[in-house]
Amino acid sequence: METLFRFVFRQLRQEINEVYNSELSTNEFMVLRMLVDSGRQRSTDLSKYLQVSASHITAVTDLLLSKGYIARKRSENDRRIIDIELTKEGQDIFNAIQEKKRAYFIERFEHFTDKEIETMNKLFHKIKESKK
């Protein structure tokens, strides 16, 4: 079971990374996802969310900034703080990748019945919750 589990997840991870990496790295996409979901963020919040170092977030946000997908803005409340926000270009690329990802999942799981997908979701949630 362990070998099969490892194989399936490695394969899925590689396939999903191919969807992301056509435009962005996985971490770049995850930064955009947090900005889409939560709005303006500080680098420290992004590093906690992704569970990576502050220097890694700086490198990722520098890349996103150079691509025009994010902007750095001084906080209106405290001028010492710099917030990171999504640009229209960032929203557009996020939406495009989300659509590619949706198409990937539809194609990847088209041979599953709705009941099988529902069961798989329940099992994954059970695994996730059992870690607590």
PDB file of C-alpha atoms in Angstrom:
ATOM      1  CA  MET A   1       0.000   0.000   0.000  1.00  0.00           C
ATOM      2  CA  GLU A   2       2.823   2.392   0.869  1.00  0.00           C
ATOM      3  CA  THR A   3       4.501   1.925  -2.509  1.00  0.00           C
ATOM      4  CA  LEU A   4       1.267   2.450  -4.426  1.00  0.00           C
ATOM      5  CA  PHE A   5       0.374   5.501  -2.333  1.00  0.00           C
ATOM      6  CA  ARG A   6       3.803   7.039  -2.913  1.00  0.00           C
ATOM      7  CA  PHE A   7       3.694   6.263  -6.641  1.00  0.00           C
ATOM      8  CA  VAL A   8       0.214   7.753  -7.179  1.00  0.00           C
ATOM      9  CA  PHE A   9       0.964  10.950  -5.278  1.00  0.00           C
ATOM     10  CA  ARG A  10       4.325  11.416  -6.972  1.00  0.00           C
ATOM     11  CA  GLN A  11       2.686  10.966 -10.365  1.00  0.00           C
ATOM     12  CA  LEU A  12      -0.139  13.406  -9.564  1.00  0.00           C
ATOM     13  CA  ARG A  13       2.321  15.957  -8.149  1.00  0.00           C
ATOM     14  CA  GLN A  14       4.456  15.778 -11.296  1.00  0.00           C
ATOM     15  CA  GLU A  15       1.428  16.167 -13.554  1.00  0.00           C
ATOM     16  CA  ILE A  16       0.088  19.138 -11.583  1.00  0.00           C
ATOM     17  CA  ASN A  17       3.537  20.744 -11.538  1.00  0.00           C
ATOM     18  CA  GLU A  18       3.542  20.506 -15.336  1.00  0.00           C
ATOM     19  CA  VAL A  19       0.282  22.490 -15.366  1.00  0.00           C
ATOM     20  CA  TYR A  20       1.767  25.170 -13.059  1.00  0.00           C
ATOM     21  CA  ASN A  21       5.240  25.241 -14.534  1.00  0.00           C
ATOM     22  CA  SER A  22       3.996  26.079 -17.970  1.00  0.00           C
ATOM     23  CA  GLU A  23       3.576  29.614 -16.593  1.00  0.00           C
ATOM     24  CA  LEU A  24       4.737  29.742 -12.958  1.00  0.00           C
ATOM     25  CA  SER A  25       6.438  27.663 -10.310  1.00  0.00           C
ATOM     26  CA  THR A  26       4.197  25.971  -7.766  1.00  0.00           C
ATOM     27  CA  ASN A  27       5.238  28.444  -5.060  1.00  0.00           C
ATOM     28  CA  GLU A  28       4.589  31.419  -7.339  1.00  0.00           C
ATOM     29  CA  PHE A  29       1.113  30.054  -7.999  1.00  0.00           C
ATOM     30  CA  MET A  30       0.505  29.477  -4.277  1.00  0.00           C
ATOM     31  CA  VAL A  31       1.472  33.093  -3.498  1.00  0.00           C
ATOM     32  CA  LEU A  32      -0.999  34.276  -6.128  1.00  0.00           C
ATOM     33  CA  ARG A  33      -3.642  31.938  -4.676  1.00  0.00           C
ATOM     34  CA  MET A  34      -3.239  33.441  -1.205  1.00  0.00           C
ATOM     35  CA  LEU A  35      -3.470  36.965  -2.607  1.00  0.00           C
ATOM     36  CA  VAL A  36      -6.606  36.031  -4.570  1.00  0.00           C
ATOM     37  CA  ASP A  37      -8.191  34.378  -1.523  1.00  0.00           C
ATOM     38  CA  SER A  38      -7.112  36.838   1.172  1.00  0.00           C
ATOM     39  CA  GLY A  39      -6.156  40.119  -0.490  1.00  0.00           C
ATOM     40  CA  ARG A  40      -3.066  42.158   0.430  1.00  0.00           C
ATOM     41  CA  GLN A  41      -0.513  40.284   2.508  1.00  0.00           C
ATOM     42  CA  ARG A  42       2.816  40.830   4.189  1.00  0.00           C
ATOM     43  CA  SER A  43       5.804  38.674   3.280  1.00  0.00           C
ATOM     44  CA  THR A  44       5.768  37.122   6.754  1.00  0.00           C
ATOM     45  CA  ASP A  45       2.171  35.953   6.258  1.00  0.00           C
ATOM     46  CA  LEU A  46       3.071  34.447   2.890  1.00  0.00           C
ATOM     47  CA  SER A  47       6.076  32.596   4.337  1.00  0.00           C
ATOM     48  CA  LYS A  48       3.924  31.163   7.140  1.00  0.00           C
ATOM     49  CA  TYR A  49       1.228  30.115   4.666  1.00  0.00           C
ATOM     50  CA  LEU A  50       3.720  28.342   2.399  1.00  0.00           C
ATOM     51  CA  GLN A  51       5.865  27.164   5.322  1.00  0.00           C
ATOM     52  CA  VAL A  52       9.045  28.507   3.751  1.00  0.00           C
ATOM     53  CA  SER A  53      11.729  30.947   4.847  1.00  0.00           C
ATOM     54  CA  ALA A  54      11.418  34.705   4.500  1.00  0.00           C
ATOM     55  CA  SER A  55      14.328  34.724   2.045  1.00  0.00           C
ATOM     56  CA  HIS A  56      12.507  32.197  -0.142  1.00  0.00           C
ATOM     57  CA  ILE A  57       9.391  34.390  -0.185  1.00  0.00           C
ATOM     58  CA  THR A  58      11.539  37.371  -1.124  1.00  0.00           C
ATOM     59  CA  ALA A  59      12.919  35.432  -4.102  1.00  0.00           C
ATOM     60  CA  VAL A  60       9.438  34.265  -5.169  1.00  0.00           C
ATOM     61  CA  THR A  61       7.880  37.722  -4.813  1.00  0.00           C
ATOM     62  CA  ASP A  62      10.809  39.307  -6.682  1.00  0.00           C
ATOM     63  CA  LEU A  63      10.069  36.967  -9.608  1.00  0.00           C
ATOM     64  CA  LEU A  64       6.347  37.713  -9.488  1.00  0.00           C
ATOM     65  CA  LEU A  65       7.105  41.440  -9.313  1.00  0.00           C
ATOM     66  CA  SER A  66       9.406  41.228 -12.355  1.00  0.00           C
ATOM     67  CA  LYS A  67       6.606  39.474 -14.277  1.00  0.00           C
ATOM     68  CA  GLY A  68       4.133  42.192 -13.288  1.00  0.00           C
ATOM     69  CA  TYR A  69       1.871  39.802 -11.344  1.00  0.00           C
ATOM     70  CA  ILE A  70       2.184  41.518  -7.963  1.00  0.00           C
ATOM     71  CA  ALA A  71       2.944  44.983  -6.625  1.00  0.00           C
ATOM     72  CA  ARG A  72       4.538  46.088  -3.381  1.00  0.00           C
ATOM     73  CA  LYS A  73       2.677  48.870  -1.581  1.00  0.00           C
ATOM     74  CA  ARG A  74       3.434  50.678   1.638  1.00  0.00           C
ATOM     75  CA  SER A  75       0.867  50.027   4.332  1.00  0.00           C
ATOM     76  CA  GLU A  76      -1.503  52.929   4.841  1.00  0.00           C
ATOM     77  CA  ASN A  77      -1.440  52.329   8.603  1.00  0.00           C
ATOM     78  CA  ASP A  78       2.311  51.931   9.073  1.00  0.00           C
ATOM     79  CA  ARG A  79       4.599  53.272   6.337  1.00  0.00           C
ATOM     80  CA  ARG A  80       7.406  50.944   7.472  1.00  0.00           C
ATOM     81  CA  ILE A  81       5.377  47.912   6.411  1.00  0.00           C
ATOM     82  CA  ILE A  82       5.235  46.826   2.784  1.00  0.00           C
ATOM     83  CA  ASP A  83       2.202  44.861   1.648  1.00  0.00           C
ATOM     84  CA  ILE A  84       2.067  42.654  -1.416  1.00  0.00           C
ATOM     85  CA  GLU A  85      -0.981  42.795  -3.641  1.00  0.00           C
ATOM     86  CA  LEU A  86      -2.154  41.155  -6.820  1.00  0.00           C
ATOM     87  CA  THR A  87      -2.161  43.088 -10.096  1.00  0.00           C
ATOM     88  CA  LYS A  88      -4.684  42.636 -12.895  1.00  0.00           C
ATOM     89  CA  GLU A  89      -2.031  40.661 -14.788  1.00  0.00           C
ATOM     90  CA  GLY A  90      -1.573  38.454 -11.720  1.00  0.00           C
ATOM     91  CA  GLN A  91      -5.312  37.843 -11.499  1.00  0.00           C
ATOM     92  CA  ASP A  92      -5.412  37.026 -15.213  1.00  0.00           C
ATOM     93  CA  ILE A  93      -2.552  34.484 -15.055  1.00  0.00           C
ATOM     94  CA  PHE A  94      -4.059  32.942 -11.904  1.00  0.00           C
ATOM     95  CA  ASN A  95      -7.405  32.515 -13.673  1.00  0.00           C
ATOM     96  CA  ALA A  96      -5.730  31.021 -16.752  1.00  0.00           C
ATOM     97  CA  ILE A  97      -3.815  28.469 -14.678  1.00  0.00           C
ATOM     98  CA  GLN A  98      -6.912  27.663 -12.620  1.00  0.00           C
ATOM     99  CA  GLU A  99      -8.707  26.874 -15.880  1.00  0.00           C
ATOM    100  CA  LYS A 100      -5.828  24.651 -17.047  1.00  0.00           C
ATOM    101  CA  LYS A 101      -5.849  22.910 -13.671  1.00  0.00           C
ATOM    102  CA  ARG A 102      -9.611  22.390 -13.827  1.00  0.00           C
ATOM    103  CA  ALA A 103      -9.276  20.905 -17.320  1.00  0.00           C
ATOM    104  CA  TYR A 104      -6.462  18.638 -16.074  1.00  0.00           C
ATOM    105  CA  PHE A 105      -8.586  17.275 -13.218  1.00  0.00           C
ATOM    106  CA  ILE A 106     -11.595  16.725 -15.484  1.00  0.00           C
ATOM    107  CA  GLU A 107      -9.458  14.772 -17.946  1.00  0.00           C
ATOM    108  CA  ARG A 108      -7.476  12.930 -15.257  1.00  0.00           C
ATOM    109  CA  PHE A 109     -10.540  11.702 -13.384  1.00  0.00           C
ATOM    110  CA  GLU A 110     -13.018  11.325 -16.252  1.00  0.00           C
ATOM    111  CA  HIS A 111     -13.053   7.533 -15.865  1.00  0.00           C
ATOM    112  CA  PHE A 112     -14.182   7.815 -12.221  1.00  0.00           C
ATOM    113  CA  THR A 113     -17.852   7.829 -11.316  1.00  0.00           C
ATOM    114  CA  ASP A 114     -19.264  10.652  -9.212  1.00  0.00           C
ATOM    115  CA  LYS A 115     -19.615   8.173  -6.349  1.00  0.00           C
ATOM    116  CA  GLU A 116     -15.936   7.158  -6.605  1.00  0.00           C
ATOM    117  CA  ILE A 117     -14.829  10.806  -6.569  1.00  0.00           C
ATOM    118  CA  GLU A 118     -17.068  11.485  -3.572  1.00  0.00           C
ATOM    119  CA  THR A 119     -15.595   8.460  -1.756  1.00  0.00           C
ATOM    120  CA  MET A 120     -12.048   9.558  -2.594  1.00  0.00           C
ATOM    121  CA  ASN A 121     -12.765  13.062  -1.245  1.00  0.00           C
ATOM    122  CA  LYS A 122     -14.197  11.620   1.969  1.00  0.00           C
ATOM    123  CA  LEU A 123     -11.145   9.399   2.434  1.00  0.00           C
ATOM    124  CA  PHE A 124      -8.716  12.276   1.835  1.00  0.00           C
ATOM    125  CA  HIS A 125     -10.599  14.422   4.347  1.00  0.00           C
ATOM    126  CA  LYS A 126     -10.494  11.559   6.830  1.00  0.00           C
ATOM    127  CA  ILE A 127      -6.720  11.216   6.362  1.00  0.00           C
ATOM    128  CA  LYS A 128      -6.292  14.983   6.735  1.00  0.00           C
ATOM    129  CA  GLU A 129      -8.396  15.135   9.904  1.00  0.00           C
ATOM    130  CA  SER A 130      -6.774  12.083  11.507  1.00  0.00           C
ATOM    131  CA  LYS A 131      -3.416  13.915  11.696  1.00  0.00           C
ATOM    132  CA  LYS A 132      -4.739  16.251  14.398  1.00  0.00           C
TER     133      LYS A 132
END
